Short mmCIF file of C-alpha atoms and ligand atoms in Angstrom, two decimals:
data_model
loop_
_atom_site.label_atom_id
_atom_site.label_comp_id
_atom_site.label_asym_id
_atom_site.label_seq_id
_atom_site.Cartn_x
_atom_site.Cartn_y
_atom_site.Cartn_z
CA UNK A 1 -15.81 91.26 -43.93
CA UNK A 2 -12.58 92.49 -44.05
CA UNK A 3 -9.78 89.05 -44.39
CA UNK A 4 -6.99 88.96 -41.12
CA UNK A 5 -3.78 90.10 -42.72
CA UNK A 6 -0.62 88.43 -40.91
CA UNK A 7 2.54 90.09 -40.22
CA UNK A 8 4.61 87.06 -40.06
CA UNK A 9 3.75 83.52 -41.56
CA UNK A 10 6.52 80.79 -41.60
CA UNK A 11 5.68 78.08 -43.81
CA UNK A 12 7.54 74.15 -42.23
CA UNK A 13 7.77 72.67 -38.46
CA UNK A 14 11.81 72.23 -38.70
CA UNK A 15 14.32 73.91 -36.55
CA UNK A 16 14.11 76.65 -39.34
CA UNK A 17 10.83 77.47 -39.24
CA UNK A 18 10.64 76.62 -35.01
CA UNK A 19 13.36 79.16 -34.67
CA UNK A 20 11.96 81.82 -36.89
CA UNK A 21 8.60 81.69 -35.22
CA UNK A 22 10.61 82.35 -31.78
CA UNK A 23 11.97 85.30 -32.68
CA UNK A 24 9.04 86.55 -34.77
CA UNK A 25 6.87 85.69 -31.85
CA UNK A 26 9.74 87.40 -29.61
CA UNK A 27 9.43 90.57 -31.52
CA UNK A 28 6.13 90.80 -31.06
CA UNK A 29 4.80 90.44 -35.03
CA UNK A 30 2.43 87.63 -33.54
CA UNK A 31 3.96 85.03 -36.05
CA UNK A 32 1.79 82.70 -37.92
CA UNK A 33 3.48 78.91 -38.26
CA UNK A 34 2.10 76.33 -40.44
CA UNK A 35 3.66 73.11 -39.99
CA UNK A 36 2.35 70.32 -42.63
CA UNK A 37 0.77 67.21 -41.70
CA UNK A 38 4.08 65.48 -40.25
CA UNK A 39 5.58 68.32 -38.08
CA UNK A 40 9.13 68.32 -36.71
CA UNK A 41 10.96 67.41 -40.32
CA UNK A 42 13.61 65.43 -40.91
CA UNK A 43 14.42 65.20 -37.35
CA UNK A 44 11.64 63.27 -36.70
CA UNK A 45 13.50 60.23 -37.92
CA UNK A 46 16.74 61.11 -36.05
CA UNK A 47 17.68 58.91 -33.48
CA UNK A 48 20.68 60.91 -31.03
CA UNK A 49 21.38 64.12 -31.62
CA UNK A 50 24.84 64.71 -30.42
CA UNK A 51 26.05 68.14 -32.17
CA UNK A 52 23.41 70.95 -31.38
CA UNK A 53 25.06 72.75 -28.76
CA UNK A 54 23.16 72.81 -25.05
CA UNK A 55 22.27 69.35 -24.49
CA UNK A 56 25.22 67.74 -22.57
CA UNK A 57 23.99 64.15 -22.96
CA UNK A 58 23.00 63.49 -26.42
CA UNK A 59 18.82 64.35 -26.98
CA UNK A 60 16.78 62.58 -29.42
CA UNK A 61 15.61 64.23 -32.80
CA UNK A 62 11.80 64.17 -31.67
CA UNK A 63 12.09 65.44 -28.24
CA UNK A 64 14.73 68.51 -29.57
CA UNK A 65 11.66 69.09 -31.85
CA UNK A 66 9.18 68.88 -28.99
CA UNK A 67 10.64 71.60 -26.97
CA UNK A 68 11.56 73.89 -29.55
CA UNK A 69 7.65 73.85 -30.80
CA UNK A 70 6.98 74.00 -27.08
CA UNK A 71 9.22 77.44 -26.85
CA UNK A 72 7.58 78.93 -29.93
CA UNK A 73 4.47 78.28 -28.57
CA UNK A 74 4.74 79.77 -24.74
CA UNK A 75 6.50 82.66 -26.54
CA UNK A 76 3.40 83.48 -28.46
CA UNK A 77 3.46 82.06 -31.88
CA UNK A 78 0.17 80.64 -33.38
CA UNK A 79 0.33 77.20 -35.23
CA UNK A 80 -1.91 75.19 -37.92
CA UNK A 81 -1.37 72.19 -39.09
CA UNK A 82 -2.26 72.05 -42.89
CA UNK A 83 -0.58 71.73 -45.82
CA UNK A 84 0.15 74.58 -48.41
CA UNK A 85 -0.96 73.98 -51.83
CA UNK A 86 0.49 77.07 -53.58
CA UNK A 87 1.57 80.85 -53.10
CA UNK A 88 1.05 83.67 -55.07
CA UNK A 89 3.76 86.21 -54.33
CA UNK A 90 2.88 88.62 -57.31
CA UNK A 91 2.37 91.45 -54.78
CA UNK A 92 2.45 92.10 -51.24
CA UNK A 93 0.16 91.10 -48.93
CA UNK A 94 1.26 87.35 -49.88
CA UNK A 95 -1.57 84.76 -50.01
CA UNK A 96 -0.69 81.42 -49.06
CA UNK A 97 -3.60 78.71 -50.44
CA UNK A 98 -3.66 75.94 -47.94
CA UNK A 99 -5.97 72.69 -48.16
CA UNK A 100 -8.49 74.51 -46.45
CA UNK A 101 -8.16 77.65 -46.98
CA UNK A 102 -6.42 80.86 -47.55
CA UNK A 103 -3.84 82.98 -45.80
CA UNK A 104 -2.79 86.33 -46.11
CA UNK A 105 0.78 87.40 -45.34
CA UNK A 106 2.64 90.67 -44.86
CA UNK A 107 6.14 88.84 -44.98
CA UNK A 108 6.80 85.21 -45.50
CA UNK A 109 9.50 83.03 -44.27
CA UNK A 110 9.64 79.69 -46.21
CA UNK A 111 11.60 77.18 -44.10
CA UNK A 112 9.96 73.56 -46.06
CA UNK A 113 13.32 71.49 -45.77
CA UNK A 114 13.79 68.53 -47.68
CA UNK A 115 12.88 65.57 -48.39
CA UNK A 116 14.52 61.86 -49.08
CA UNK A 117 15.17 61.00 -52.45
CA UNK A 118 14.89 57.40 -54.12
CA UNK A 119 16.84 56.10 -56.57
CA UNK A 120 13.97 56.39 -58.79
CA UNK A 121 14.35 52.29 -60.53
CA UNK A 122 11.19 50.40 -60.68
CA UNK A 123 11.42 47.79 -57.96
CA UNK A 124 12.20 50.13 -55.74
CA UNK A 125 8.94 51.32 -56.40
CA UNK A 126 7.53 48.20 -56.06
CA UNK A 127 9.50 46.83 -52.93
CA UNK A 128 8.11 50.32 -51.02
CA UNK A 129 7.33 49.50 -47.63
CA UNK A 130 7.73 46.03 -48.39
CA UNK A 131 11.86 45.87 -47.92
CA UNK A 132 12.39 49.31 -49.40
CA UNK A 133 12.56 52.32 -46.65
CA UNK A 134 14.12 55.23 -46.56
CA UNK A 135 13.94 55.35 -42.43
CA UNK A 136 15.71 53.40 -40.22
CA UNK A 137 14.07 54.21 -36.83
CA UNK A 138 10.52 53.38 -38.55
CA UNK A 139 10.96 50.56 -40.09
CA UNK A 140 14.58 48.56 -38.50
CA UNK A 141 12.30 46.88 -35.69
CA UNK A 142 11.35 45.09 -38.58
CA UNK A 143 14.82 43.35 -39.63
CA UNK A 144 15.51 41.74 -36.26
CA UNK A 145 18.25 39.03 -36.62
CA UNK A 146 18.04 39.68 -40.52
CA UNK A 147 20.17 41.28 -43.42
CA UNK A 148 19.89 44.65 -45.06
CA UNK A 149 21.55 47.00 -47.03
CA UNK A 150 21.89 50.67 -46.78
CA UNK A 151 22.77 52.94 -49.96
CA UNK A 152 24.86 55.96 -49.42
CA UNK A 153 27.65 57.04 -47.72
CA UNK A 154 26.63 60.69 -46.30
CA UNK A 155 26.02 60.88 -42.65
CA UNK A 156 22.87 59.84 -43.16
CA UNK A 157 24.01 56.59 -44.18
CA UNK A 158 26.59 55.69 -41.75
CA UNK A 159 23.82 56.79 -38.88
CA UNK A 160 21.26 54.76 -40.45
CA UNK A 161 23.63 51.61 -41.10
CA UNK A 162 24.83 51.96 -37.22
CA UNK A 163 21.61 52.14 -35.97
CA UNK A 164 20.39 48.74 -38.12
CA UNK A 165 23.17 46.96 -36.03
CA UNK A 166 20.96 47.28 -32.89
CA UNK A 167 18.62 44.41 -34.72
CA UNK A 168 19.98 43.50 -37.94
CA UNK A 169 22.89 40.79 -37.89
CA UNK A 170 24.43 42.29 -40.76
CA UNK A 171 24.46 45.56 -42.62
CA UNK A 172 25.50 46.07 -46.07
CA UNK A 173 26.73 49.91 -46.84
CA UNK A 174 26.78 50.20 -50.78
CA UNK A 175 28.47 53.35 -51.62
CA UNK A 176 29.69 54.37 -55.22
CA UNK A 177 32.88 55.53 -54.30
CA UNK A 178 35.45 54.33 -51.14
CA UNK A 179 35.63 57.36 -49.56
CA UNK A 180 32.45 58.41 -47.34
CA UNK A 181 31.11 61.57 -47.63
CA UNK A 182 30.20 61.52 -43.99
CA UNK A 183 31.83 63.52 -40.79
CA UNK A 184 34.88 61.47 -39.94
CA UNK A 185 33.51 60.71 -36.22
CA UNK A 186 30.82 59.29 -38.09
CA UNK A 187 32.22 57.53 -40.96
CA UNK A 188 35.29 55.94 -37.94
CA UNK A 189 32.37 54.85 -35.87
CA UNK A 190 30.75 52.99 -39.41
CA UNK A 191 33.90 51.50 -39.92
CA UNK A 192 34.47 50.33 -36.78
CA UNK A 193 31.56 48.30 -36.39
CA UNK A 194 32.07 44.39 -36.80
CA UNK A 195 28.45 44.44 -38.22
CA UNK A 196 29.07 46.54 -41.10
CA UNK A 197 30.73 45.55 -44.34
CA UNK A 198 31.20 48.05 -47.06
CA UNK A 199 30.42 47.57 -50.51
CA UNK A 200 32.44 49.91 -52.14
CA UNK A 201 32.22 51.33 -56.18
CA UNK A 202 28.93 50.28 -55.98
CA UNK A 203 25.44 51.27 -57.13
CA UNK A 204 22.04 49.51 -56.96
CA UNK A 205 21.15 47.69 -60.29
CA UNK A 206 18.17 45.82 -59.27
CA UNK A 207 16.15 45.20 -55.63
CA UNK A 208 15.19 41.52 -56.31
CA UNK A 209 12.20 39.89 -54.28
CA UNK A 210 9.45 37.92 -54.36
CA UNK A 211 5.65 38.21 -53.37
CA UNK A 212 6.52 38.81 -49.45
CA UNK A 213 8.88 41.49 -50.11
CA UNK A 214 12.64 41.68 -50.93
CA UNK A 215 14.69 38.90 -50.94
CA UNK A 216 18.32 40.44 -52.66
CA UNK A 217 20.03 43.27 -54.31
CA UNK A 218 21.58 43.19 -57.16
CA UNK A 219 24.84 45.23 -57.00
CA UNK A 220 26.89 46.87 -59.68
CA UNK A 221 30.64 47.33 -59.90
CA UNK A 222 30.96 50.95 -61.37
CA UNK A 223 34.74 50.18 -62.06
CA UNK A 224 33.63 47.20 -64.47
CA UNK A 225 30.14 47.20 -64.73
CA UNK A 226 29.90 43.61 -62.81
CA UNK A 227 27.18 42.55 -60.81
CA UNK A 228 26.51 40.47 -57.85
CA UNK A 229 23.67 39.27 -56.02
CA UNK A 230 23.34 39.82 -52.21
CA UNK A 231 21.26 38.59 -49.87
CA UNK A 232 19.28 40.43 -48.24
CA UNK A 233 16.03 40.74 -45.97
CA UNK A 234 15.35 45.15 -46.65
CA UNK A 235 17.17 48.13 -48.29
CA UNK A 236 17.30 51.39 -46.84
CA UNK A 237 18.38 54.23 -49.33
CA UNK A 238 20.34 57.49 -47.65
CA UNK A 239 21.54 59.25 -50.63
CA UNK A 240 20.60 62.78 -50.26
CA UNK A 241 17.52 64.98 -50.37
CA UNK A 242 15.66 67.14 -52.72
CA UNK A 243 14.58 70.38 -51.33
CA UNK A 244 10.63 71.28 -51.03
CA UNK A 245 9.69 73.31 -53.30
CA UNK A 246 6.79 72.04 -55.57
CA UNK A 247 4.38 74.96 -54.13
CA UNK A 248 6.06 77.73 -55.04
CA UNK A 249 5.46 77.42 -58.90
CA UNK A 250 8.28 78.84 -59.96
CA UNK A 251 8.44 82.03 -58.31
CA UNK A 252 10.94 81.96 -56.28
CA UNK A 253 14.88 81.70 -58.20
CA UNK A 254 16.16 78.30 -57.38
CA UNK A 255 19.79 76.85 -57.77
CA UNK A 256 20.53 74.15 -59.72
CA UNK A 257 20.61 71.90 -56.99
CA UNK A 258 16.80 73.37 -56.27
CA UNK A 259 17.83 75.44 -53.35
CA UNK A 260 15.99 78.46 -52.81
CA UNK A 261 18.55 81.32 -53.52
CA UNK A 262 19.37 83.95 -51.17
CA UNK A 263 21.63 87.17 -50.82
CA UNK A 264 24.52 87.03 -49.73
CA UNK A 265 24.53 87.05 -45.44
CA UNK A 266 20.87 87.40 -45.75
CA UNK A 267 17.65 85.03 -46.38
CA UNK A 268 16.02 87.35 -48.42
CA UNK A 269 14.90 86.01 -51.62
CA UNK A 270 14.37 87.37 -55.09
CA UNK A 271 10.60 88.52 -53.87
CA UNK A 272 10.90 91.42 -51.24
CA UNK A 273 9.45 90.29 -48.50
CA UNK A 274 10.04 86.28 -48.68
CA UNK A 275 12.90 85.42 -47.01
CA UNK A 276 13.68 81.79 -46.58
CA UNK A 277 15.75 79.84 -44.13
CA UNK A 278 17.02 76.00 -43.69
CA UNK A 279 17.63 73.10 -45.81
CA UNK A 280 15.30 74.37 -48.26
CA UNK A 281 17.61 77.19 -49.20
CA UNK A 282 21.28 75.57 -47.80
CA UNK A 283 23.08 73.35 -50.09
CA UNK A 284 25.99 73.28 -48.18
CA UNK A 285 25.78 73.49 -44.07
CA UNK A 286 22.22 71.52 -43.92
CA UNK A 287 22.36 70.86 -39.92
CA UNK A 288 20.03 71.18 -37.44
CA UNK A 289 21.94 74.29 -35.76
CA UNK A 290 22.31 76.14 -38.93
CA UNK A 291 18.83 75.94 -40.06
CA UNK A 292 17.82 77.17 -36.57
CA UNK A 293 20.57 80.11 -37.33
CA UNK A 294 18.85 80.74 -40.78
CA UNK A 295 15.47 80.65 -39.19
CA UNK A 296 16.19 83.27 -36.18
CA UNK A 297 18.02 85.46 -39.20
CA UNK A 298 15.07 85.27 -41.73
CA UNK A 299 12.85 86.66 -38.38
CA UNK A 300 14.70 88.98 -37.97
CA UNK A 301 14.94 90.24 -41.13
CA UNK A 302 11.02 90.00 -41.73
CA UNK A 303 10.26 92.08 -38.40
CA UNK A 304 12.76 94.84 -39.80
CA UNK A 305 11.29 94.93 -42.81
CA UNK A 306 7.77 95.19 -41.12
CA UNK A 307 9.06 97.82 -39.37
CA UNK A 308 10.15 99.63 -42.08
CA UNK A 309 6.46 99.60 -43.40
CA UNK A 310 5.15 101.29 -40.95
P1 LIG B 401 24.47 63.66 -48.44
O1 LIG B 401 24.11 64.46 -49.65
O2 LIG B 401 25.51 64.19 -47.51
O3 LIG B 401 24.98 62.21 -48.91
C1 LIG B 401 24.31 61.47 -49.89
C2 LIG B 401 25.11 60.20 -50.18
O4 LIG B 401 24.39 59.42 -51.13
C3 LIG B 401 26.48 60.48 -50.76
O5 LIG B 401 27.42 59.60 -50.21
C4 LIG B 401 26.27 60.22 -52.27
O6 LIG B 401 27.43 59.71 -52.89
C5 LIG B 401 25.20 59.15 -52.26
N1 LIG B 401 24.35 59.22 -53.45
C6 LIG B 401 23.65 60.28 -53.92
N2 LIG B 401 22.93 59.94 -55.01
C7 LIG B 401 23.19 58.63 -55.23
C8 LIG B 401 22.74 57.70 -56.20
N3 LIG B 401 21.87 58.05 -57.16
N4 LIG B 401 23.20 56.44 -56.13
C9 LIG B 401 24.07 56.07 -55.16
N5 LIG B 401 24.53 56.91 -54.20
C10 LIG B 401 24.08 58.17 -54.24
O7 LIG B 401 23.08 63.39 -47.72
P2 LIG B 401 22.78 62.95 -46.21
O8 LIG B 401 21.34 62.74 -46.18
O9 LIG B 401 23.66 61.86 -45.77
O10 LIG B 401 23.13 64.22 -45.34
C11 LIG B 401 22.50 65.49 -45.59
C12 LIG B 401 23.07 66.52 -44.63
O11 LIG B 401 22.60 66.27 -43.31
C13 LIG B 401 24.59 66.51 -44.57
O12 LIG B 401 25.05 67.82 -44.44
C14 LIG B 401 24.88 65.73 -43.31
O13 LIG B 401 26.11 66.10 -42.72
C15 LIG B 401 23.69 66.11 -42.43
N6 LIG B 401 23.41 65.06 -41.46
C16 LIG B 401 23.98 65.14 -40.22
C17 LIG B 401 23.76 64.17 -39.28
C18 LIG B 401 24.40 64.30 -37.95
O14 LIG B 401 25.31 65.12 -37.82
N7 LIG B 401 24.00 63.56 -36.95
C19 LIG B 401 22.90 63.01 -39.54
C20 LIG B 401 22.37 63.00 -40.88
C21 LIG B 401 22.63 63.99 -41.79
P3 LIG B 401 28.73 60.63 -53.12
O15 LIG B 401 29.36 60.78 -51.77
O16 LIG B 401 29.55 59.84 -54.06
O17 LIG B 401 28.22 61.92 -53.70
#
């Protein structure tokens, strides 16, 4: 029995990967998507989306998500949900090993994202899920009329900390510097909110808690190495992400950082044939519009290079 070869298969349900199978799909290369157990990516967690360009009232993460799967889908592209275990790009057709199977790929667009990253100290580990989130709009229902703390002081952050004010009474930001890294419109909107307070030159020593969960955080001074105790009732960390990469075993050339690397004005990778698009491979832009720009250019580049087989 001879196995289905694939033109196109995009590996990550983001607006990468969403956008790449549009145009894949578009171009008629019958794209194959496969989108991981939690499709939709980061913006899953987003609350408002105010800043990709069509929606004149502000759209939520979920629903932008929703319709641009919906799109792909009326447009032709084929989905699975499963997760991919490894790749093997030693030669061209690709396979792609997924938990239940294999995959075999002319061209391969690898648009996995990223995902949060912890501070990695051990009661954070053991405060998880009991105080310790890294997702506001899952767990903040939780912290009605209570204390947290968020750490960072990306956009992320500020976004997260704002949206804890709609239950929590007060929200700690504990940032190590006293400068946000944040948009301005973001970090002026953090600042102006009476419920916030700023803990600035300050890093997480120690989550403190008892059997029920978290009861305090320990704080650190970086200037002087001081610490103080705060109360509070759950800590939500927003310090960055680390890009998904795990699968492809080293074949791909990462940046130090653990981007995928690209060409320059291109998505093509250091494999001929892999291209990939979104936060996996930007260090810098990581937004919603510019992975969907990444994703319609890897397409495009895949289908040209398909063509070029023939
Ligand atoms: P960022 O990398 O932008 O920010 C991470 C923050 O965490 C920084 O303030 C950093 O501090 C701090 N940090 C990192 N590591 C540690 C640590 N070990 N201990 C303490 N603090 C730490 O990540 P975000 O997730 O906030 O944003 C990612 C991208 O997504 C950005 O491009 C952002 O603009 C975008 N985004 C856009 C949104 C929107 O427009 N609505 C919403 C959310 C994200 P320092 O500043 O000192 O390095």
């Amino acid at each position: 029995m001879s196995e289905e070869v694939r033109n196109v298969v995009i590996i990550g349900g983001g607006p990468a990967g969403y956008t790449a199978a549009i145009y894949a799909a578009r171009a008629a290369a019958k794209p194959l998507l496969i989108e991981g157990w939690e499709p939709g990516g980061q913006l899953m967690t987003t609350t408002e989306i105010e800043n990709f360009p069509g929606f004149e009232n502000a759209i939520t993460g979920p629903e932008l998500m929703n319709q641009m799967r919906g799109q792909a889908v009326r447009v032709g592209a084929d989905f699975m949900t499963d997760a991919v275990e490894s790749v093997d790009l030693s030669q061209r057709p690709f396979r792609i090993k997924t938990s239940s199977g294999e995959v075999i790929a002319k061209t391969l667009i690898v648009a996995t994202g990223a995902k949060a990253k912890w501070l990695g100290i051990d009661s954070e580990q053991k405060f998880m899920g009991r105080g310790v989130s890294a997702c506001a709009t899952c767990d903040g229902c939780f912290y009605r009329e209570k204390v947290v703390a968020v750490v960072g002081g990306g956009d992320t952050a500020c976004e997260e900390a704002i949206y804890l004010t709609n239950h929590a009474t007060k929200v700690y930001l504990i940032h190590r510097r006293d400068e946000l890294r944040a948009s301005k419109i973001m970090a002026d909107r953090l600042l102006a909110n009476k419920k916030v307070e700023p803990v600035w030159f300050s890093v997480v020593d120690e989550i403190l808690g008892d059997d029920a969960g978290v009861t305090g955080l320990r704080v650190k001074d970086i200037r002087d190495d001081s610490t103080k105790d705060l109360q509070v009732d759950g800590v939500f960390m927003a310090i960055g992400h680390k890009p998904m990469t795990d699968f492809l075993g080293g074949q791909l050339e990462l940046s130090p950082a653990g981007n995928i690397i690209t060409r320059p004005d291109s998505t093509a990778t250091n494999v001929k044939g892999v291209f990939a698009a979104g936060d996996v491979q930007d260090e810098v832009f990581r937004q919603a519009i510019t992975a969907a720009g990444t994703g319609c250019m890897a397409a495009i580049e895949a289908t040209r290079l398909l063509e070029e087989d023939d």
